[in-house]
Every structure is written in C-alpha cells, then in structure tokens.
Tab-separated table of C-alpha atoms in Angstrom:
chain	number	residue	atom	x	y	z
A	14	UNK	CA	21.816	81.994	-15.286
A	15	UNK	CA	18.053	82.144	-15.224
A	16	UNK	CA	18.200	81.997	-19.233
A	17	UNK	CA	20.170	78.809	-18.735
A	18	UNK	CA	17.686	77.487	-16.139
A	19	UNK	CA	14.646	77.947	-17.733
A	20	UNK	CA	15.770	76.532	-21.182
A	21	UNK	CA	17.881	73.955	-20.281
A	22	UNK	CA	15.500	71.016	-21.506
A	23	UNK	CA	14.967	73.417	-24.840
A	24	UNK	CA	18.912	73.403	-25.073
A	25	UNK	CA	19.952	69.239	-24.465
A	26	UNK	CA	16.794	68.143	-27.200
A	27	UNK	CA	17.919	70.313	-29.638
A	28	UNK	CA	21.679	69.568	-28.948
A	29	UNK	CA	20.826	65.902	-29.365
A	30	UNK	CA	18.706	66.796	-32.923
A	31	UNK	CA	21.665	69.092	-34.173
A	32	UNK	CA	23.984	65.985	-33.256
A	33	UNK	CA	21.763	63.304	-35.180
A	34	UNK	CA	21.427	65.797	-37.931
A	35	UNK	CA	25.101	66.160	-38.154
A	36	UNK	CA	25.685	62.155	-38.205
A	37	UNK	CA	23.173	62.001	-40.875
A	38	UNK	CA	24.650	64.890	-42.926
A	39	UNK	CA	28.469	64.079	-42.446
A	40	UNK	CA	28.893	60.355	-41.757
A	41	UNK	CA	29.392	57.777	-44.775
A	42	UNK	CA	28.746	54.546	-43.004
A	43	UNK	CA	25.386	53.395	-43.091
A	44	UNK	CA	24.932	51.676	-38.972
A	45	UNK	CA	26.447	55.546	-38.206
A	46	UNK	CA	23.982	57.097	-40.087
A	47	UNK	CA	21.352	54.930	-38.219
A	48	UNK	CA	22.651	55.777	-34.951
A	49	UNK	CA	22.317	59.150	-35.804
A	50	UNK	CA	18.781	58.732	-37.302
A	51	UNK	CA	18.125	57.101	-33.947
A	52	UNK	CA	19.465	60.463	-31.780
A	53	UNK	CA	17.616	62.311	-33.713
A	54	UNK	CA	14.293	60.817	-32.822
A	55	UNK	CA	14.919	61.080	-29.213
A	56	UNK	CA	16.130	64.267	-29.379
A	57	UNK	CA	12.641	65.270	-30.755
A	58	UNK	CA	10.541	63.035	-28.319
A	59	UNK	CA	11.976	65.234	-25.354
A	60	UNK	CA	11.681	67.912	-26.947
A	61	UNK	CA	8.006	67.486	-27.042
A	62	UNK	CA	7.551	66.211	-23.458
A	63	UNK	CA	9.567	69.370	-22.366
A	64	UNK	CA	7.182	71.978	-24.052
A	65	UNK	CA	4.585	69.853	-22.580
A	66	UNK	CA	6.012	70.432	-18.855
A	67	UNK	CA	4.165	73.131	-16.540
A	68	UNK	CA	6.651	74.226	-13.500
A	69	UNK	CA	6.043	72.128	-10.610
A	70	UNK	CA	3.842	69.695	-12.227
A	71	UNK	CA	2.845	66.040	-12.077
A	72	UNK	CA	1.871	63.500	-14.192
A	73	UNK	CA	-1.463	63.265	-15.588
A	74	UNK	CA	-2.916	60.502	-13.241
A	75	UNK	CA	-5.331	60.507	-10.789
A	76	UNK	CA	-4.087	57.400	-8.885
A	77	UNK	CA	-5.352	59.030	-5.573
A	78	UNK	CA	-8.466	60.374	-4.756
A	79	UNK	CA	-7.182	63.617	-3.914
A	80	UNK	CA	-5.174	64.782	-6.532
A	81	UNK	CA	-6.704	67.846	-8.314
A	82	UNK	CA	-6.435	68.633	-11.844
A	83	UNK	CA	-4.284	71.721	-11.240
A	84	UNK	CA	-0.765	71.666	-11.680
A	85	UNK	CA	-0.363	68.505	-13.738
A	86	UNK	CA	1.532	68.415	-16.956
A	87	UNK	CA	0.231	68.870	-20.247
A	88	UNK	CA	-0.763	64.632	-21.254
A	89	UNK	CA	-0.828	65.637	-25.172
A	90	UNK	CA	2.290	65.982	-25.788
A	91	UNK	CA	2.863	62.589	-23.682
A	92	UNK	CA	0.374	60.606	-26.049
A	93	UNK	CA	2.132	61.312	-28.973
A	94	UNK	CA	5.296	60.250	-27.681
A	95	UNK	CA	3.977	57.854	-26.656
A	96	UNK	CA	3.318	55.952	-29.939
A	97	UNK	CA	6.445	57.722	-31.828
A	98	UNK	CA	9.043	55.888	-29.410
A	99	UNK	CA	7.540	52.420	-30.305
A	100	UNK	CA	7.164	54.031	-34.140
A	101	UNK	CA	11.117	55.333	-33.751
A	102	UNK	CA	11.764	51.520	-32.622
A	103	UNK	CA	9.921	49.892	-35.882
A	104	UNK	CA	12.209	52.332	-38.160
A	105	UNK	CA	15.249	51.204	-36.569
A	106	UNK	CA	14.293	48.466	-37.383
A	107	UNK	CA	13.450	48.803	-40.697
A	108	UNK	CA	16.706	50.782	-41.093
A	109	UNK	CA	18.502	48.019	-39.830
A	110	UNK	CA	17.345	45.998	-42.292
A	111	UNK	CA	17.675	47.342	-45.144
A	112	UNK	CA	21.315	47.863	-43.981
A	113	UNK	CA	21.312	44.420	-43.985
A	114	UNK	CA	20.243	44.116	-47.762
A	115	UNK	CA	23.057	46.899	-48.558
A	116	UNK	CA	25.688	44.641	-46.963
A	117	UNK	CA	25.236	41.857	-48.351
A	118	UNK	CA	24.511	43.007	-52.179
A	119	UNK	CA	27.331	45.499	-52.490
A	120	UNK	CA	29.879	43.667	-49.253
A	121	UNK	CA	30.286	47.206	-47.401
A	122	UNK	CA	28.452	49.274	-44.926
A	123	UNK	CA	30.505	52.610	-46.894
A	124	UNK	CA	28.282	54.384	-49.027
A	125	UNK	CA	31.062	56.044	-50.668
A	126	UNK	CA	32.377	52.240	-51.789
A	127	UNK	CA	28.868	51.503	-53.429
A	128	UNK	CA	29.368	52.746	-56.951
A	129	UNK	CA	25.970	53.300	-58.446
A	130	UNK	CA	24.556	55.051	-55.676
A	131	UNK	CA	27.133	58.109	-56.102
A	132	UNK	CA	25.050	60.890	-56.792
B	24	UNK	CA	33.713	69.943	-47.002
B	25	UNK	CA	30.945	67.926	-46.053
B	26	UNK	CA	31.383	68.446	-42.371
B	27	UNK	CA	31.199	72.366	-43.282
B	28	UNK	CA	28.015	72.139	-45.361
B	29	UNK	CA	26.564	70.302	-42.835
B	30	UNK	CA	27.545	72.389	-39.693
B	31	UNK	CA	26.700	75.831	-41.668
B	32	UNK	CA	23.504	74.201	-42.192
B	33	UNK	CA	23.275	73.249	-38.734
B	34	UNK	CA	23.784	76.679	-37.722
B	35	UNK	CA	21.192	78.135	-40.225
B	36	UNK	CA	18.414	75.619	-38.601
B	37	UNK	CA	19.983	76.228	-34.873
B	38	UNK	CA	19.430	80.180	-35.453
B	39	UNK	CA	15.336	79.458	-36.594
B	40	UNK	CA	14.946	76.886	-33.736
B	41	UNK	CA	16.605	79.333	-31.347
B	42	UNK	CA	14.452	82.733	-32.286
B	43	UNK	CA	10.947	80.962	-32.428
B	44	UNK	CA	11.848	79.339	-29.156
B	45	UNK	CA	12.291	82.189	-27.419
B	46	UNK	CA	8.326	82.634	-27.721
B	47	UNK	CA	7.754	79.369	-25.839
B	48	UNK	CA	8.677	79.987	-22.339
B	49	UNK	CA	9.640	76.830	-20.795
B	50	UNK	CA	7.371	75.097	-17.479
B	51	UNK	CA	3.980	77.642	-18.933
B	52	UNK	CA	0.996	76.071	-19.470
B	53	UNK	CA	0.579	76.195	-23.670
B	54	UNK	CA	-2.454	74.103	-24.617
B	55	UNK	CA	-6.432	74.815	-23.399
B	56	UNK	CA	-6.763	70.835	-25.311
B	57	UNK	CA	-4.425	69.567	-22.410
B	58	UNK	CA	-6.720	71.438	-19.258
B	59	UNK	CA	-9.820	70.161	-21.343
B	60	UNK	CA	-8.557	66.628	-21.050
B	61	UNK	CA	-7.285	66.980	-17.484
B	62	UNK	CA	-10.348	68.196	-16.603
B	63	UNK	CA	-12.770	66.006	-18.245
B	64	UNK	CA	-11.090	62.854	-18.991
B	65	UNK	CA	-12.493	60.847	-15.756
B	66	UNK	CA	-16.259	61.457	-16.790
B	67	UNK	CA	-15.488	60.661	-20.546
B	68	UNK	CA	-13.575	57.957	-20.400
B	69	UNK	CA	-13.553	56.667	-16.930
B	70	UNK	CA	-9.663	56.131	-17.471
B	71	UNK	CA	-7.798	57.550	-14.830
B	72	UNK	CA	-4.609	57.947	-16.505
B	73	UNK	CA	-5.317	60.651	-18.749
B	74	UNK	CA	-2.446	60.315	-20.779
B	75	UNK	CA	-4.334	56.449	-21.929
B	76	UNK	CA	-7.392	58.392	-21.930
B	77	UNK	CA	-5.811	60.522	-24.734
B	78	UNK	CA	-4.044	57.742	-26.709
B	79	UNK	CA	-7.053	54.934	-26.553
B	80	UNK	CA	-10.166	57.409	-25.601
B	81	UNK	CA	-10.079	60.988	-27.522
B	82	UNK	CA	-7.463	60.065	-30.111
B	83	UNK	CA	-8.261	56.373	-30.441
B	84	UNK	CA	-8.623	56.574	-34.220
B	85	UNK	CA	-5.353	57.986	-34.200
B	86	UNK	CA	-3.590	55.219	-32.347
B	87	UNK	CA	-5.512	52.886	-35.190
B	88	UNK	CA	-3.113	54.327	-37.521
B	89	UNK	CA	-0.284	54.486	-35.746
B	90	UNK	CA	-0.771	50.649	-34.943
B	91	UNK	CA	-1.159	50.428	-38.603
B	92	UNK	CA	2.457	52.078	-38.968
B	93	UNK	CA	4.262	49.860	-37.106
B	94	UNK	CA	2.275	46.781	-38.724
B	95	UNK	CA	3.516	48.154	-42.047
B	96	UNK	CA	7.103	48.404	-40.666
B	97	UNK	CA	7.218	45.027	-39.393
B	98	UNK	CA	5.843	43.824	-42.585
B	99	UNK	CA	8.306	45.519	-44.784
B	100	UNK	CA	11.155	44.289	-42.559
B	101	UNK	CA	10.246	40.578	-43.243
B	102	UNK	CA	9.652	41.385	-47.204
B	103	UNK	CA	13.407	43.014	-47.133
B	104	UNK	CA	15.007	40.359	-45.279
B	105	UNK	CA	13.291	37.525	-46.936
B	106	UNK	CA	15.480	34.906	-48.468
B	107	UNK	CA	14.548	32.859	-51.868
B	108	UNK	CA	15.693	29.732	-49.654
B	109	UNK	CA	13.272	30.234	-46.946
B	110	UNK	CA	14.262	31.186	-43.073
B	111	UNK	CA	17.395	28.830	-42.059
B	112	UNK	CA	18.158	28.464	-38.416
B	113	UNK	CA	20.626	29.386	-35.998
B	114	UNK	CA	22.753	26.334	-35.495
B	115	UNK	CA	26.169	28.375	-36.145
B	116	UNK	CA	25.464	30.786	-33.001
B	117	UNK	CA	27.498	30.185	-29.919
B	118	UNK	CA	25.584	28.786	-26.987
B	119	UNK	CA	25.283	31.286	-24.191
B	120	UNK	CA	26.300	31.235	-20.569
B	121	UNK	CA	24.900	29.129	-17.702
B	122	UNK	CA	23.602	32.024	-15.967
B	123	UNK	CA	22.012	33.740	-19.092
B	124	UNK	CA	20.348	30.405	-19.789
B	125	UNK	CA	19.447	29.315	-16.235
B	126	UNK	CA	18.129	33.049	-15.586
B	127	UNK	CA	16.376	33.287	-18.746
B	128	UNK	CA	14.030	29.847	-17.407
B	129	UNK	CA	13.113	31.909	-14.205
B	130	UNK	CA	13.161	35.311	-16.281
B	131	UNK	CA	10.831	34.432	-19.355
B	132	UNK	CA	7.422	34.185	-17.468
B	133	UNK	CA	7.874	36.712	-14.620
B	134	UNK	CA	8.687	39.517	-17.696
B	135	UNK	CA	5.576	38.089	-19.476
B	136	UNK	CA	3.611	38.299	-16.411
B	137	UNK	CA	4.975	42.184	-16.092
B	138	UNK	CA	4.203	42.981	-19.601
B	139	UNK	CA	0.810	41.592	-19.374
B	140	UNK	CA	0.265	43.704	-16.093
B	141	UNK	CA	1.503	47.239	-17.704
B	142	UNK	CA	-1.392	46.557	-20.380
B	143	UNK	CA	-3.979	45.730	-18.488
B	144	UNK	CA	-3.243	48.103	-15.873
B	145	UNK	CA	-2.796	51.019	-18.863
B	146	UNK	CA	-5.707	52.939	-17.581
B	147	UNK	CA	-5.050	53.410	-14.363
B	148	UNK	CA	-1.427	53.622	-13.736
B	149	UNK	CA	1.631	54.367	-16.151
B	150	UNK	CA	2.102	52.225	-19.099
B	151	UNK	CA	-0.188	50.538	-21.571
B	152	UNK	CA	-0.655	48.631	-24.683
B	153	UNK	CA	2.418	49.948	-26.339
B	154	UNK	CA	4.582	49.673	-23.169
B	155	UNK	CA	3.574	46.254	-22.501
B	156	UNK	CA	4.329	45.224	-25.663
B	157	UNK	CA	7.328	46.219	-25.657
B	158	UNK	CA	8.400	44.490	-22.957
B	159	UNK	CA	6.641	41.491	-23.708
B	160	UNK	CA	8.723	41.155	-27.185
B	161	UNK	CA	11.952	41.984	-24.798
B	162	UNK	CA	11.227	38.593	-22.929
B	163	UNK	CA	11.054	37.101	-26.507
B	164	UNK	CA	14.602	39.085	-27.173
B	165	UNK	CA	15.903	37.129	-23.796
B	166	UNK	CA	14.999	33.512	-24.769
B	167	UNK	CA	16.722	34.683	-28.650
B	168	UNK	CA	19.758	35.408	-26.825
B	169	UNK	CA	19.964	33.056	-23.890
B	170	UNK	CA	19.193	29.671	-26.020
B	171	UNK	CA	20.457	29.509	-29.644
B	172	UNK	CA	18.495	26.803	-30.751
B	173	UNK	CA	14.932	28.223	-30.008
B	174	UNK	CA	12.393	30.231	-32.173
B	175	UNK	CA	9.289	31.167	-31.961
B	176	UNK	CA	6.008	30.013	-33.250
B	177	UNK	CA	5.624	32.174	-36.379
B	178	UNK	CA	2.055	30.950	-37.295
B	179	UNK	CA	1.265	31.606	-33.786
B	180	UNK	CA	2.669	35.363	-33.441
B	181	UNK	CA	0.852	35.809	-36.895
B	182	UNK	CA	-2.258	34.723	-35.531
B	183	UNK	CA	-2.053	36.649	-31.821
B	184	UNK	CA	-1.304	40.070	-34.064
B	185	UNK	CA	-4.187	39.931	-36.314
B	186	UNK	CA	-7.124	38.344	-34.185
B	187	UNK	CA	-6.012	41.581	-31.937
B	188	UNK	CA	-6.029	43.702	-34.411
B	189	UNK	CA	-9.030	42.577	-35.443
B	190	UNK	CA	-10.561	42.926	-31.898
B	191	UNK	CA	-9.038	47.178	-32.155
B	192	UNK	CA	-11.447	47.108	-35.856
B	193	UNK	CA	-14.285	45.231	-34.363
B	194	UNK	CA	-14.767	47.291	-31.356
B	195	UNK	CA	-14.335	50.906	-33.194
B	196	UNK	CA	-17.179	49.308	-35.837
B	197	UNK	CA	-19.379	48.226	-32.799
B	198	UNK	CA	-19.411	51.687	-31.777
B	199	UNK	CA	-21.401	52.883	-34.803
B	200	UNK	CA	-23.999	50.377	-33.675
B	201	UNK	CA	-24.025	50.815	-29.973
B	202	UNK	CA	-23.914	53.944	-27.507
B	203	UNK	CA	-23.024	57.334	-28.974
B	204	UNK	CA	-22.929	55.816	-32.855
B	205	UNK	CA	-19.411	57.259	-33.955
B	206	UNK	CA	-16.022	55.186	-34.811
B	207	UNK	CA	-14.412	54.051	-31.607
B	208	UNK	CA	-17.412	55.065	-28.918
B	209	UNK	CA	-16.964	54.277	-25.395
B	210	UNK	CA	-20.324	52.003	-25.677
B	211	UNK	CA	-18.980	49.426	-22.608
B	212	UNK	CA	-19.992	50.436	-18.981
B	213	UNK	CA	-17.829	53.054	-17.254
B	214	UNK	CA	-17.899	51.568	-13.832
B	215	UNK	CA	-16.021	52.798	-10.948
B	216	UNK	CA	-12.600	54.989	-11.034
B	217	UNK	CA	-9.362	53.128	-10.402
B	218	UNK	CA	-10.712	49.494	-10.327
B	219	UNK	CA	-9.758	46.963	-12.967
B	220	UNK	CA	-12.613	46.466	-14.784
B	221	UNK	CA	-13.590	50.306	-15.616
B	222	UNK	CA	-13.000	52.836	-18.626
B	223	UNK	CA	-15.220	50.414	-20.594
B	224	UNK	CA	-13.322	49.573	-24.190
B	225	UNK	CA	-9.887	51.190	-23.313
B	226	UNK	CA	-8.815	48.690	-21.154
B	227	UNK	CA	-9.840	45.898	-23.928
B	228	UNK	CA	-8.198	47.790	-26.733
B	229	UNK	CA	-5.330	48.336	-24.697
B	230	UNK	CA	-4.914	44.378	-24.152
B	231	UNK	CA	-5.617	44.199	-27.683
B	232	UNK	CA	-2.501	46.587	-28.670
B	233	UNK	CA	-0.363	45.043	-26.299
B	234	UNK	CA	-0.710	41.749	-27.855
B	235	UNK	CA	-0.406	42.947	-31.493
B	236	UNK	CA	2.815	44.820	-30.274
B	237	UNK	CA	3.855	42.294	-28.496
B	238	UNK	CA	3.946	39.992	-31.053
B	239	UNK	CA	5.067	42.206	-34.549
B	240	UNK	CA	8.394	43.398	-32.536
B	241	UNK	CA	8.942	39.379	-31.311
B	242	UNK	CA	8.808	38.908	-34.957
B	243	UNK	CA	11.148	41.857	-35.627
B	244	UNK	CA	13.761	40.260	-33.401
B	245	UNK	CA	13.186	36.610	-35.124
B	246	UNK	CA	13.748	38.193	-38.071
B	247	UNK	CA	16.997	40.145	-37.180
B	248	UNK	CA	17.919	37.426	-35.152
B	249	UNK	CA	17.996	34.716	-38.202
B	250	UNK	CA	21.342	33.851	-39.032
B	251	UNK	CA	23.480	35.388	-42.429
B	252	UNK	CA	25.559	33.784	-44.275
C-alpha cells in the first residue's frame, strides 16, 4: 500500500507515456498517431513536475512575507515545463499540419493507403 | 503483430523505467540547484516567483531558444500550409450561435485584459510570458470561432512578434554594456519585493514573450483556421 502511495504520480506519467507510445507504435491513422504524440508529451511533463515534488511542499513563491524557503517544491523542474507545454502545443501544431498536407496530396489520413511511404 | 512488437517493446522500456525509478524516492528533495534558487532567487533577481526567476533570470538564455523553437514551429506551419493561390477566406463556414457571438463581444477584451495581467504579473504571482500568451491567442481562437467572417491583421501580428522579439535580443545585448557585462544581465533597478515595477528586466522580457507568444499561436490558429477545399 505504501509502495502504491508513494509512487503513484511515478505510476499515472508513465502509464500515460506507455499509452502514447503504444498509439504511436500500433495505430495507422495519422490524427491517432498525433493524439498519441500529444499523451505522450504530457505524460512526460508530469512526470517531471512529480520528481520535482518534496512531501508537503508549496510552490516556489514568496507572495507573503512570511513564507520561508523550506519546504517548497523543487522550481527547476517547473521552468522547464514550463516552456515544453507551450513547445508540445507548437508541435501539435506543426503535426497537425503536415497532416493536413498528407490529406490532401494522397486523400487519406491511413498510412497504410499511402503507397510510397510503405517501408 | 504490430500491437505485439509494440507492447513487448513497451514492456522492455516499462522494466528500465521501473528499476531506475526505484532509486528516486518520490516527495525527497533531489536537486542542491533547486535550494540554491529558492534560497537566493529574491536577492538575484528580485522576482518573487522563483519559478520566473528561473525561466527569465538564471536560465534566460535558455528561454531565448526555446522562444526561438516555437518561432521556428510557427514558421514552418505557415511554409507547409501555404497555398500557390494565396490565403482564401472563410466565407463557406457556418455562422455561429447568438450566444457564442454576443459572448464573444463581451469575452474578447476581458480575456485580453487577463492575458495581459498573467504577463505582467509573471514575477510575482503564477503565470508569465508564456502563460499569457497563451491565453491571449485563445481570445484570438474565440473571435475565429464565434464570427466566420473575421481575421486578423497578419502584418500586424508579424510586426507585434518581431519588435518583441527584438526587445528579448536588445535587452540580453544591453547587458554586455551595462551592469554585470554578460548576455542577459539584470542591469535595470531591483526595487522593492512584490510590487509591480521590480525584478528589473524580467518583468519587461516577460511582456516581451507574452506578446511574441501571443501573437505566433494567433497566427497558428489563422492558419489552421483558413478554409480547405
């Protein structure tokens, strides 16, 4: 039980990267594999903030006068998720578009339907 | 067979993830960088939200790059969607609802206002130039969806996203000249904790991110948003 408690936030971001990586390994159509591309990334981003967390911590602000520096949480791991959600949101849409492109130069989000890219 | 490539792959990674895990014990603190930060960040930086202090203070060359990744992105998405015939408009889109469009005229500037507040207020509360940005572009996203017909001023978001990118460039390079003499230095004032006008250049480069951010991801949704044949 205490296993379960302690890495529960360990557990859910790497269930949500082993279920991206599954969409992107399995899954033929090409929004699918985006969605998957996009559970991925989040999957990762809590990951990080959960290492980051110290056990009864708060965030990293001193918005009051008394708050003292022990017991907040770790801001690294914060400022470089920071910038990699908005980054995760300029691949989607990137992705996006070049799904776009795919669609309309071979008429099908299937990869298995466009011929020359059968490998 | 796919599906079992992929899971016994799965399982392969899930083992390695699992073992070296078990070395990082969850809620501990890991990093001496993070106490140093905690600890110092107020007399550095003067930012009280240590978290901005990190992103626009210590690491501020960083966040130059990572600006410059999602400038590329948003560039590459307008060279792969570009058409030979130029950008056509809208005109076959169903209008929307009464209340989307009625709400979106109240809406629009109270979300600007709120996006423009999370940037300028990135240094002492949660939130900040990315944040802002974000939700600045989702007010954008609202007056897409809400009135068919509309678009917005593409010379104009050009021009917001590089004068403030510009204004990220220009300060790091006046902080060679001024103050401490490296990339980036804190050569502004540091004033008083938790008022406005403190933190000297993060608050300014954090209005200046907000803007560019604001703008490139506006220009993402006009260019997802422009109609297909």
């Amino acid at each position: 039980m205490s296993f379960l408690h302690d890495y529960v936030y360990y557990i859910g971001a790497f269930g949500l990267v082993a279920i991206g990586l599954l969409i992107i390994l399995v899954k033929r159509n090409l929004i699918k594999l985006i969605i998957g591309l996009s559970i991925l990334d989040t999957g990762v981003n809590m990951f990080l903030i959960s290492v980051g967390y110290i056990n009864r911590g708060t965030a990293p602000i001193f918005s009051r006068p008394g708050l003292e520096p022990d017991g907040m949480v770790d801001p690294v791991p914060q400022a470089l998720v920071l910038t990699a959600i908005v980054i995760g949101v300029a691949i989607l849409a990137l992705a996006l578009a070049l799904a776009v492109r795919f669609y309309k130069s071979y008429g099908t989000l299937d990869l298995r339907k466009a011929k020359e890219l059968r490998w | 067979m796919r599906a079992t490539v992929g899971l016994i792959l799965l399982a392969v990674i899930g083992v390695g993830v699992g073992i070296s895990l078990l070395a990082i014990p969850f809620g501990a603190p890991k990093t001496e960088i993070g106490d140093y930060y905690i600890e110092n960040a107020r007399e550095d930086t003067g930012a009280t939200n240590v978290v901005t202090s990190v992103v626009v203070g210590y690491r501020a060359f960083d966040t130059l790059g990572e600006v410059t990744v999602l400038f590329v992105a948003a560039l590459g998405l307008g060279a792969v969607l570009a058409t030979a015939g130029g950008k056509r408009g809208r005109s076959g889109v169903e209008p929307a609802s009464l209340i989307l469009s009625a709400g979106n005229i109240f809406l629009f500037p109270l979300i600007l206002l709120f996006g423009a507040y999370i940037f300028t207020h990135g240094h002492l509360t949660p939130g900040g130039g990315f944040q802002g940005g974000a939700v600045i572009a989702s007010a954008f996203l609202l007056v897409y969806l809400s009135s068919p017909g509309k678009r917005i001023n593409e010379s104009g978001a050009t021009l917001t996203e590089s004068v403030s990118g510009l204004v990220f460039v220009a300060i790091g390079l006046l902080g060679l000249t001024y103050g401490t003499h490296y990339f980036l230095a804190n050569f502004l004032p540091k004033g008083t904790l938790n008022t406005l006008f403190s933190a000297g250049i993060i608050p300014v480069i954090y209005c200046a991110i907000g803007l560019k951010v604001g703008s490139e991801l506006a220009g993402v949704v006009d260019n997802l948003m422009e109609e297909t044949e």
